[in-house]
């Protein structure tokens, strides 16, 4: 699928992987609707990216709000060609920690945002993408890219909730791709390793360096732009479908 002239929604678009992805897509000539709960950063991104982007504050777990959002996308743009799900949270807590058992509400919140929120966006996006009328020479209506994590495969101590949520995102990739194939919609998932996100960049430099040295090659933190470039390649390579790509420099996380 050609990116230029297409319309995409990016969740978690105010910062980190989502912001890098929105920046890349706009740079390739797309129109991008960024959604996030951080309105201040989101509006800054909109101003930075210019007229081909817009920011909308949105809770991806709110069924009614998400429906209204996609209704507005259809009215404003008349089409949708892709969704990139980057919104998520990653708290850490042990099942049996110093302060007692793992908080059940936290576990439910992680799954609600990372799994239910992702699925909520997928179902409404797929419904709108399926309405796109293929033009001459086009073979697909759109692409959905989800974000998992290497924690889905080798989660560390304290990541039970996060690993469970990302494992669910991985598990839904193939059945979604199989089902949406009839609508000419592809579904892919990226499982990033240690990314240079705002949270990690706020750590002392020696900590960042130590984390980077854990990666076989290249021995550094992954850049959000590398994630964005992979999203772009997935959009443009029509034979990528129903698969999870680890973007991790060959790292395999240790227990802790």
PDB file of C-alpha atoms in Angstrom:
ATOM      1  CA  UNK A   1       0.000   0.000   0.000  1.00  0.00           C
ATOM      2  CA  UNK A   2       1.287   3.411  -0.902  1.00  0.00           C
ATOM      3  CA  UNK A   3       1.452   5.744   2.095  1.00  0.00           C
ATOM      4  CA  UNK A   4       1.132   9.032   0.229  1.00  0.00           C
ATOM      5  CA  UNK A   5      -2.388  10.389   0.255  1.00  0.00           C
ATOM      6  CA  UNK A   6      -3.710   7.755   2.645  1.00  0.00           C
ATOM      7  CA  UNK A   7      -5.378   8.370   6.024  1.00  0.00           C
ATOM      8  CA  UNK A   8      -4.060   6.785   9.227  1.00  0.00           C
ATOM      9  CA  UNK A   9      -4.936   6.770  12.922  1.00  0.00           C
ATOM     10  CA  UNK A  10      -2.100   6.446  15.444  1.00  0.00           C
ATOM     11  CA  UNK A  11      -2.869   5.784  19.108  1.00  0.00           C
ATOM     12  CA  UNK A  12      -0.397   6.952  21.726  1.00  0.00           C
ATOM     13  CA  UNK A  13       0.546   9.556  19.149  1.00  0.00           C
ATOM     14  CA  UNK A  14       1.569  12.284  21.581  1.00  0.00           C
ATOM     15  CA  UNK A  15       4.945  10.789  22.463  1.00  0.00           C
ATOM     16  CA  UNK A  16       7.346   7.884  22.058  1.00  0.00           C
ATOM     17  CA  UNK A  17       6.662   5.274  19.394  1.00  0.00           C
ATOM     18  CA  UNK A  18       3.348   6.828  18.393  1.00  0.00           C
ATOM     19  CA  UNK A  19       4.829  10.280  17.889  1.00  0.00           C
ATOM     20  CA  UNK A  20       7.699   8.881  15.823  1.00  0.00           C
ATOM     21  CA  UNK A  21       5.250   6.909  13.693  1.00  0.00           C
ATOM     22  CA  UNK A  22       2.986   9.918  13.124  1.00  0.00           C
ATOM     23  CA  UNK A  23       6.010  12.019  12.169  1.00  0.00           C
ATOM     24  CA  UNK A  24       7.198   9.409   9.676  1.00  0.00           C
ATOM     25  CA  UNK A  25       3.807   8.948   8.038  1.00  0.00           C
ATOM     26  CA  UNK A  26       3.219  12.686   7.635  1.00  0.00           C
ATOM     27  CA  UNK A  27       6.701  12.928   6.141  1.00  0.00           C
ATOM     28  CA  UNK A  28       5.671  10.328   3.561  1.00  0.00           C
ATOM     29  CA  UNK A  29       2.644  12.362   2.514  1.00  0.00           C
ATOM     30  CA  UNK A  30      -0.076  10.786   4.641  1.00  0.00           C
ATOM     31  CA  UNK A  31      -2.823  12.393   6.680  1.00  0.00           C
ATOM     32  CA  UNK A  32      -2.562  11.329  10.310  1.00  0.00           C
ATOM     33  CA  UNK A  33      -5.017  11.530  13.180  1.00  0.00           C
ATOM     34  CA  UNK A  34      -3.144  11.162  16.474  1.00  0.00           C
ATOM     35  CA  UNK A  35      -5.021  10.105  19.591  1.00  0.00           C
ATOM     36  CA  UNK A  36      -3.751  10.140  23.158  1.00  0.00           C
ATOM     37  CA  UNK A  37      -4.820  11.091  26.663  1.00  0.00           C
ATOM     38  CA  UNK A  38      -2.045  13.677  26.975  1.00  0.00           C
ATOM     39  CA  UNK A  39      -3.641  16.712  25.365  1.00  0.00           C
ATOM     40  CA  UNK A  40      -0.728  19.077  25.949  1.00  0.00           C
ATOM     41  CA  UNK A  41       1.818  16.889  24.173  1.00  0.00           C
ATOM     42  CA  UNK A  42      -0.721  15.956  21.519  1.00  0.00           C
ATOM     43  CA  UNK A  43      -1.400  19.546  20.561  1.00  0.00           C
ATOM     44  CA  UNK A  44       2.339  20.211  20.465  1.00  0.00           C
ATOM     45  CA  UNK A  45       2.708  17.315  18.023  1.00  0.00           C
ATOM     46  CA  UNK A  46      -0.118  18.654  15.875  1.00  0.00           C
ATOM     47  CA  UNK A  47       1.537  22.062  15.691  1.00  0.00           C
ATOM     48  CA  UNK A  48       4.891  20.485  14.874  1.00  0.00           C
ATOM     49  CA  UNK A  49       3.556  18.259  12.086  1.00  0.00           C
ATOM     50  CA  UNK A  50       1.346  20.862  10.445  1.00  0.00           C
ATOM     51  CA  UNK A  51      -1.799  20.739   8.356  1.00  0.00           C
ATOM     52  CA  UNK A  52      -1.651  17.041   7.493  1.00  0.00           C
ATOM     53  CA  UNK A  53      -2.062  16.008  11.119  1.00  0.00           C
ATOM     54  CA  UNK A  54      -4.651  16.478  13.817  1.00  0.00           C
ATOM     55  CA  UNK A  55      -4.770  15.527  17.476  1.00  0.00           C
ATOM     56  CA  UNK A  56      -7.809  14.173  19.300  1.00  0.00           C
ATOM     57  CA  UNK A  57      -7.896  13.415  23.012  1.00  0.00           C
ATOM     58  CA  UNK A  58      -9.345   9.922  23.291  1.00  0.00           C
ATOM     59  CA  UNK A  59      -9.660   7.118  25.823  1.00  0.00           C
ATOM     60  CA  UNK A  60      -9.245   3.986  23.700  1.00  0.00           C
ATOM     61  CA  UNK A  61     -11.159   1.909  26.273  1.00  0.00           C
ATOM     62  CA  UNK A  62     -14.283   4.083  26.041  1.00  0.00           C
ATOM     63  CA  UNK A  63     -16.615   2.334  23.582  1.00  0.00           C
ATOM     64  CA  UNK A  64     -18.904   5.302  22.953  1.00  0.00           C
ATOM     65  CA  UNK A  65     -16.063   7.824  22.617  1.00  0.00           C
ATOM     66  CA  UNK A  66     -14.237   5.583  20.146  1.00  0.00           C
ATOM     67  CA  UNK A  67     -17.386   5.128  18.056  1.00  0.00           C
ATOM     68  CA  UNK A  68     -17.928   8.892  17.919  1.00  0.00           C
ATOM     69  CA  UNK A  69     -14.264   9.361  17.004  1.00  0.00           C
ATOM     70  CA  UNK A  70     -14.437   7.013  14.008  1.00  0.00           C
ATOM     71  CA  UNK A  71     -17.768   8.484  12.907  1.00  0.00           C
ATOM     72  CA  UNK A  72     -16.018  11.863  12.811  1.00  0.00           C
ATOM     73  CA  UNK A  73     -13.046  10.426  10.888  1.00  0.00           C
ATOM     74  CA  UNK A  74     -15.450   9.104   8.256  1.00  0.00           C
ATOM     75  CA  UNK A  75     -17.256  12.443   7.988  1.00  0.00           C
ATOM     76  CA  UNK A  76     -14.037  14.470   7.818  1.00  0.00           C
ATOM     77  CA  UNK A  77     -11.884  12.277   5.560  1.00  0.00           C
ATOM     78  CA  UNK A  78     -14.314   9.887   3.877  1.00  0.00           C
ATOM     79  CA  UNK A  79     -11.888   6.998   4.313  1.00  0.00           C
ATOM     80  CA  UNK A  80      -9.405   5.251   6.575  1.00  0.00           C
ATOM     81  CA  UNK A  81      -6.479   3.162   5.380  1.00  0.00           C
ATOM     82  CA  UNK A  82      -4.587   2.209   8.480  1.00  0.00           C
ATOM     83  CA  UNK A  83      -4.384   2.028  12.248  1.00  0.00           C
ATOM     84  CA  UNK A  84      -1.237   1.897  14.367  1.00  0.00           C
ATOM     85  CA  UNK A  85      -1.890   0.947  17.995  1.00  0.00           C
ATOM     86  CA  UNK A  86       0.874   2.343  20.214  1.00  0.00           C
ATOM     87  CA  UNK A  87      -1.155   3.314  23.288  1.00  0.00           C
ATOM     88  CA  UNK A  88      -0.332   1.298  26.386  1.00  0.00           C
ATOM     89  CA  UNK A  89       0.986   1.256  29.935  1.00  0.00           C
ATOM     90  CA  UNK A  90       3.744  -0.808  31.522  1.00  0.00           C
ATOM     91  CA  UNK A  91       3.655  -0.816  35.329  1.00  0.00           C
ATOM     92  CA  UNK A  92       5.794  -3.319  37.200  1.00  0.00           C
ATOM     93  CA  UNK A  93       4.773  -5.251  40.309  1.00  0.00           C
ATOM     94  CA  UNK A  94       5.524  -8.652  41.813  1.00  0.00           C
ATOM     95  CA  UNK A  95       2.749 -11.114  42.580  1.00  0.00           C
ATOM     96  CA  UNK A  96       4.201 -11.383  46.090  1.00  0.00           C
ATOM     97  CA  UNK A  97       6.080  -8.164  46.784  1.00  0.00           C
ATOM     98  CA  UNK A  98       7.388  -6.378  49.842  1.00  0.00           C
ATOM     99  CA  UNK A  99       4.101  -4.542  50.221  1.00  0.00           C
ATOM    100  CA  UNK A 100       1.944  -7.629  49.790  1.00  0.00           C
ATOM    101  CA  UNK A 101       0.164  -9.208  46.860  1.00  0.00           C
ATOM    102  CA  UNK A 102      -0.063  -7.755  43.361  1.00  0.00           C
ATOM    103  CA  UNK A 103      -2.890  -5.214  43.236  1.00  0.00           C
ATOM    104  CA  UNK A 104      -5.746  -6.804  41.291  1.00  0.00           C
ATOM    105  CA  UNK A 105      -7.091  -3.472  40.049  1.00  0.00           C
ATOM    106  CA  UNK A 106      -3.686  -2.690  38.502  1.00  0.00           C
ATOM    107  CA  UNK A 107      -3.687  -6.036  36.682  1.00  0.00           C
ATOM    108  CA  UNK A 108      -7.151  -5.330  35.313  1.00  0.00           C
ATOM    109  CA  UNK A 109      -6.174  -1.792  34.271  1.00  0.00           C
ATOM    110  CA  UNK A 110      -3.158  -3.032  32.294  1.00  0.00           C
ATOM    111  CA  UNK A 111      -5.267  -5.572  30.416  1.00  0.00           C
ATOM    112  CA  UNK A 112      -8.052  -3.049  29.881  1.00  0.00           C
ATOM    113  CA  UNK A 113      -5.792  -0.487  28.220  1.00  0.00           C
ATOM    114  CA  UNK A 114      -3.317  -2.752  26.443  1.00  0.00           C
ATOM    115  CA  UNK A 115      -5.727  -5.454  25.268  1.00  0.00           C
ATOM    116  CA  UNK A 116      -9.301  -4.158  25.394  1.00  0.00           C
ATOM    117  CA  UNK A 117      -8.245  -0.693  24.210  1.00  0.00           C
ATOM    118  CA  UNK A 118      -6.285  -2.170  21.318  1.00  0.00           C
ATOM    119  CA  UNK A 119      -9.184  -4.420  20.297  1.00  0.00           C
ATOM    120  CA  UNK A 120     -11.705  -1.600  20.657  1.00  0.00           C
ATOM    121  CA  UNK A 121      -9.736   0.527  18.201  1.00  0.00           C
ATOM    122  CA  UNK A 122      -9.244  -2.406  15.835  1.00  0.00           C
ATOM    123  CA  UNK A 123     -12.919  -3.262  15.482  1.00  0.00           C
ATOM    124  CA  UNK A 124     -14.039   0.283  14.700  1.00  0.00           C
ATOM    125  CA  UNK A 125     -11.057   0.916  12.420  1.00  0.00           C
ATOM    126  CA  UNK A 126     -11.645  -2.331  10.499  1.00  0.00           C
ATOM    127  CA  UNK A 127     -15.294  -1.403  10.033  1.00  0.00           C
ATOM    128  CA  UNK A 128     -14.323   1.916   8.438  1.00  0.00           C
ATOM    129  CA  UNK A 129     -11.373   0.591   6.411  1.00  0.00           C
ATOM    130  CA  UNK A 130     -13.649  -2.080   4.911  1.00  0.00           C
ATOM    131  CA  UNK A 131     -15.734   0.689   3.306  1.00  0.00           C
ATOM    132  CA  UNK A 132     -12.782   1.979   1.269  1.00  0.00           C
ATOM    133  CA  UNK A 133     -13.369   1.552  -2.477  1.00  0.00           C
ATOM    134  CA  UNK A 134     -10.310   0.088  -4.136  1.00  0.00           C
ATOM    135  CA  UNK A 135      -8.874   2.124  -6.966  1.00  0.00           C
ATOM    136  CA  UNK A 136      -7.278   0.756 -10.116  1.00  0.00           C
ATOM    137  CA  UNK A 137      -4.074  -1.109  -9.301  1.00  0.00           C
ATOM    138  CA  UNK A 138      -4.815  -1.415  -5.551  1.00  0.00           C
ATOM    139  CA  UNK A 139      -5.131  -4.839  -3.921  1.00  0.00           C
ATOM    140  CA  UNK A 140      -5.650  -3.911  -0.271  1.00  0.00           C
ATOM    141  CA  UNK A 141      -7.927  -1.534   1.585  1.00  0.00           C
ATOM    142  CA  UNK A 142      -5.737  -1.027   4.607  1.00  0.00           C
ATOM    143  CA  UNK A 143      -3.357  -2.261   7.265  1.00  0.00           C
ATOM    144  CA  UNK A 144      -3.550  -2.549  11.041  1.00  0.00           C
ATOM    145  CA  UNK A 145      -0.300  -2.585  13.032  1.00  0.00           C
ATOM    146  CA  UNK A 146      -0.366  -3.417  16.741  1.00  0.00           C
ATOM    147  CA  UNK A 147       2.369  -2.993  19.315  1.00  0.00           C
ATOM    148  CA  UNK A 148       3.305  -5.891  21.568  1.00  0.00           C
ATOM    149  CA  UNK A 149       6.653  -6.296  23.349  1.00  0.00           C
ATOM    150  CA  UNK A 150       9.432  -8.836  23.770  1.00  0.00           C
ATOM    151  CA  UNK A 151       7.885  -9.232  27.235  1.00  0.00           C
ATOM    152  CA  UNK A 152       5.204 -11.297  25.497  1.00  0.00           C
ATOM    153  CA  UNK A 153       7.866 -13.967  24.949  1.00  0.00           C
ATOM    154  CA  UNK A 154      10.409 -13.490  27.743  1.00  0.00           C
ATOM    155  CA  UNK A 155       8.779 -11.328  30.375  1.00  0.00           C
ATOM    156  CA  UNK A 156      10.798 -10.448  33.448  1.00  0.00           C
ATOM    157  CA  UNK A 157       9.973 -10.713  37.129  1.00  0.00           C
ATOM    158  CA  UNK A 158       7.382  -8.055  37.928  1.00  0.00           C
ATOM    159  CA  UNK A 159       5.957  -8.043  34.408  1.00  0.00           C
ATOM    160  CA  UNK A 160       3.139 -10.572  34.852  1.00  0.00           C
ATOM    161  CA  UNK A 161       0.403  -8.078  33.945  1.00  0.00           C
ATOM    162  CA  UNK A 162       2.354  -6.408  31.149  1.00  0.00           C
ATOM    163  CA  UNK A 163       3.529  -9.708  29.647  1.00  0.00           C
ATOM    164  CA  UNK A 164       0.002 -11.107  29.790  1.00  0.00           C
ATOM    165  CA  UNK A 165      -1.375  -8.068  27.982  1.00  0.00           C
ATOM    166  CA  UNK A 166       1.254  -8.119  25.256  1.00  0.00           C
ATOM    167  CA  UNK A 167       0.929 -11.869  24.898  1.00  0.00           C
ATOM    168  CA  UNK A 168      -2.756 -11.318  24.157  1.00  0.00           C
ATOM    169  CA  UNK A 169      -1.893  -8.774  21.453  1.00  0.00           C
ATOM    170  CA  UNK A 170       0.472 -11.319  19.891  1.00  0.00           C
ATOM    171  CA  UNK A 171      -2.159 -14.073  20.086  1.00  0.00           C
ATOM    172  CA  UNK A 172      -4.880 -12.062  18.337  1.00  0.00           C
ATOM    173  CA  UNK A 173      -2.654 -11.153  15.365  1.00  0.00           C
ATOM    174  CA  UNK A 174      -3.181 -14.278  13.248  1.00  0.00           C
ATOM    175  CA  UNK A 175      -6.924 -14.754  13.818  1.00  0.00           C
ATOM    176  CA  UNK A 176      -7.507 -11.086  13.004  1.00  0.00           C
ATOM    177  CA  UNK A 177      -5.417 -11.361   9.830  1.00  0.00           C
ATOM    178  CA  UNK A 178      -7.293 -14.480   8.775  1.00  0.00           C
ATOM    179  CA  UNK A 179     -10.698 -12.920   9.367  1.00  0.00           C
ATOM    180  CA  UNK A 180      -9.989  -9.519   7.828  1.00  0.00           C
ATOM    181  CA  UNK A 181      -8.359 -11.020   4.740  1.00  0.00           C
ATOM    182  CA  UNK A 182     -11.804 -11.140   3.139  1.00  0.00           C
ATOM    183  CA  UNK A 183     -11.943  -7.359   3.472  1.00  0.00           C
ATOM    184  CA  UNK A 184      -8.445  -6.965   1.961  1.00  0.00           C
ATOM    185  CA  UNK A 185      -7.090  -5.742   5.312  1.00  0.00           C
ATOM    186  CA  UNK A 186      -3.730  -6.935   6.641  1.00  0.00           C
ATOM    187  CA  UNK A 187      -2.881  -7.210  10.346  1.00  0.00           C
ATOM    188  CA  UNK A 188       0.649  -7.177  11.750  1.00  0.00           C
ATOM    189  CA  UNK A 189       2.256  -6.788  15.174  1.00  0.00           C
ATOM    190  CA  UNK A 190       5.626  -5.364  16.191  1.00  0.00           C
ATOM    191  CA  UNK A 191       7.250  -6.574  19.415  1.00  0.00           C
ATOM    192  CA  UNK A 192       9.850  -3.940  20.383  1.00  0.00           C
ATOM    193  CA  UNK A 193      12.749  -4.600  22.703  1.00  0.00           C
ATOM    194  CA  UNK A 194      14.381  -1.883  24.802  1.00  0.00           C
ATOM    195  CA  UNK A 195      13.268   1.350  23.163  1.00  0.00           C
ATOM    196  CA  UNK A 196      14.621   4.861  23.692  1.00  0.00           C
ATOM    197  CA  UNK A 197      11.300   6.146  24.995  1.00  0.00           C
ATOM    198  CA  UNK A 198      10.838   9.326  27.081  1.00  0.00           C
ATOM    199  CA  UNK A 199      10.716   7.175  30.227  1.00  0.00           C
ATOM    200  CA  UNK A 200      14.082   5.541  29.540  1.00  0.00           C
ATOM    201  CA  UNK A 201      15.650   8.785  28.317  1.00  0.00           C
ATOM    202  CA  UNK A 202      14.841  10.244  31.735  1.00  0.00           C
ATOM    203  CA  UNK A 203      17.112   7.701  33.396  1.00  0.00           C
ATOM    204  CA  UNK A 204      20.791   8.467  34.176  1.00  0.00           C
ATOM    205  CA  UNK A 205      23.081   8.025  31.186  1.00  0.00           C
ATOM    206  CA  UNK A 206      24.998   5.176  32.837  1.00  0.00           C
ATOM    207  CA  UNK A 207      21.723   3.264  33.275  1.00  0.00           C
ATOM    208  CA  UNK A 208      20.812   3.842  29.619  1.00  0.00           C
ATOM    209  CA  UNK A 209      24.257   2.658  28.558  1.00  0.00           C
ATOM    210  CA  UNK A 210      23.978  -0.472  30.709  1.00  0.00           C
ATOM    211  CA  UNK A 211      20.599  -1.323  29.200  1.00  0.00           C
ATOM    212  CA  UNK A 212      21.982  -0.796  25.706  1.00  0.00           C
ATOM    213  CA  UNK A 213      24.910  -3.112  26.378  1.00  0.00           C
ATOM    214  CA  UNK A 214      22.414  -5.930  27.024  1.00  0.00           C
ATOM    215  CA  UNK A 215      21.543  -5.913  23.316  1.00  0.00           C
ATOM    216  CA  UNK A 216      23.731  -8.247  21.188  1.00  0.00           C
ATOM    217  CA  UNK A 217      23.811  -5.890  18.202  1.00  0.00           C
ATOM    218  CA  UNK A 218      23.670  -3.026  17.852  1.00  0.00           C
ATOM    219  CA  UNK A 219      24.528  -2.616  21.563  1.00  0.00           C
ATOM    220  CA  UNK A 220      22.253   0.373  22.252  1.00  0.00           C
ATOM    221  CA  UNK A 221      18.651   1.306  22.869  1.00  0.00           C
ATOM    222  CA  UNK A 222      16.387   1.122  19.827  1.00  0.00           C
ATOM    223  CA  UNK A 223      15.274   4.456  18.431  1.00  0.00           C
ATOM    224  CA  UNK A 224      11.559   5.252  18.012  1.00  0.00           C
ATOM    225  CA  UNK A 225      12.358   6.223  14.417  1.00  0.00           C
ATOM    226  CA  UNK A 226      13.408   2.612  13.762  1.00  0.00           C
ATOM    227  CA  UNK A 227      10.003   1.465  14.941  1.00  0.00           C
ATOM    228  CA  UNK A 228       8.360   4.050  12.664  1.00  0.00           C
ATOM    229  CA  UNK A 229      10.388   2.916   9.653  1.00  0.00           C
ATOM    230  CA  UNK A 230       9.283  -0.675  10.270  1.00  0.00           C
ATOM    231  CA  UNK A 231       5.658   0.458  10.371  1.00  0.00           C
ATOM    232  CA  UNK A 232       6.231   2.169   7.042  1.00  0.00           C
ATOM    233  CA  UNK A 233       7.757  -0.966   5.544  1.00  0.00           C
ATOM    234  CA  UNK A 234       4.837  -3.063   6.776  1.00  0.00           C
ATOM    235  CA  UNK A 235       2.407  -0.685   5.091  1.00  0.00           C
ATOM    236  CA  UNK A 236       4.311  -0.854   1.823  1.00  0.00           C
ATOM    237  CA  UNK A 237       5.080  -4.594   1.749  1.00  0.00           C
ATOM    238  CA  UNK A 238       1.795  -6.277   0.817  1.00  0.00           C
ATOM    239  CA  UNK A 239       3.010  -9.793   1.624  1.00  0.00           C
ATOM    240  CA  UNK A 240       3.564  -9.099   5.314  1.00  0.00           C
ATOM    241  CA  UNK A 241       0.467 -10.366   7.084  1.00  0.00           C
ATOM    242  CA  UNK A 242      -0.517 -12.213  10.254  1.00  0.00           C
ATOM    243  CA  UNK A 243       2.979 -12.105  11.738  1.00  0.00           C
ATOM    244  CA  UNK A 244       4.784 -10.683  14.764  1.00  0.00           C
ATOM    245  CA  UNK A 245       8.152  -9.020  14.152  1.00  0.00           C
ATOM    246  CA  UNK A 246      10.587  -8.675  17.039  1.00  0.00           C
ATOM    247  CA  UNK A 247      12.407  -5.340  16.784  1.00  0.00           C
ATOM    248  CA  UNK A 248      14.987  -6.042  19.473  1.00  0.00           C
ATOM    249  CA  UNK A 249      18.577  -6.369  18.250  1.00  0.00           C
ATOM    250  CA  UNK A 250      18.439 -10.115  19.123  1.00  0.00           C
ATOM    251  CA  UNK A 251      17.979  -9.496  22.855  1.00  0.00           C
ATOM    252  CA  UNK A 252      16.421 -12.189  25.025  1.00  0.00           C
ATOM    253  CA  UNK A 253      15.450 -10.728  28.366  1.00  0.00           C
ATOM    254  CA  UNK A 254      16.825 -12.293  31.552  1.00  0.00           C
ATOM    255  CA  UNK A 255      14.529 -13.047  34.523  1.00  0.00           C
ATOM    256  CA  UNK A 256      15.437  -9.685  36.080  1.00  0.00           C
TER     257      UNK A 256
END
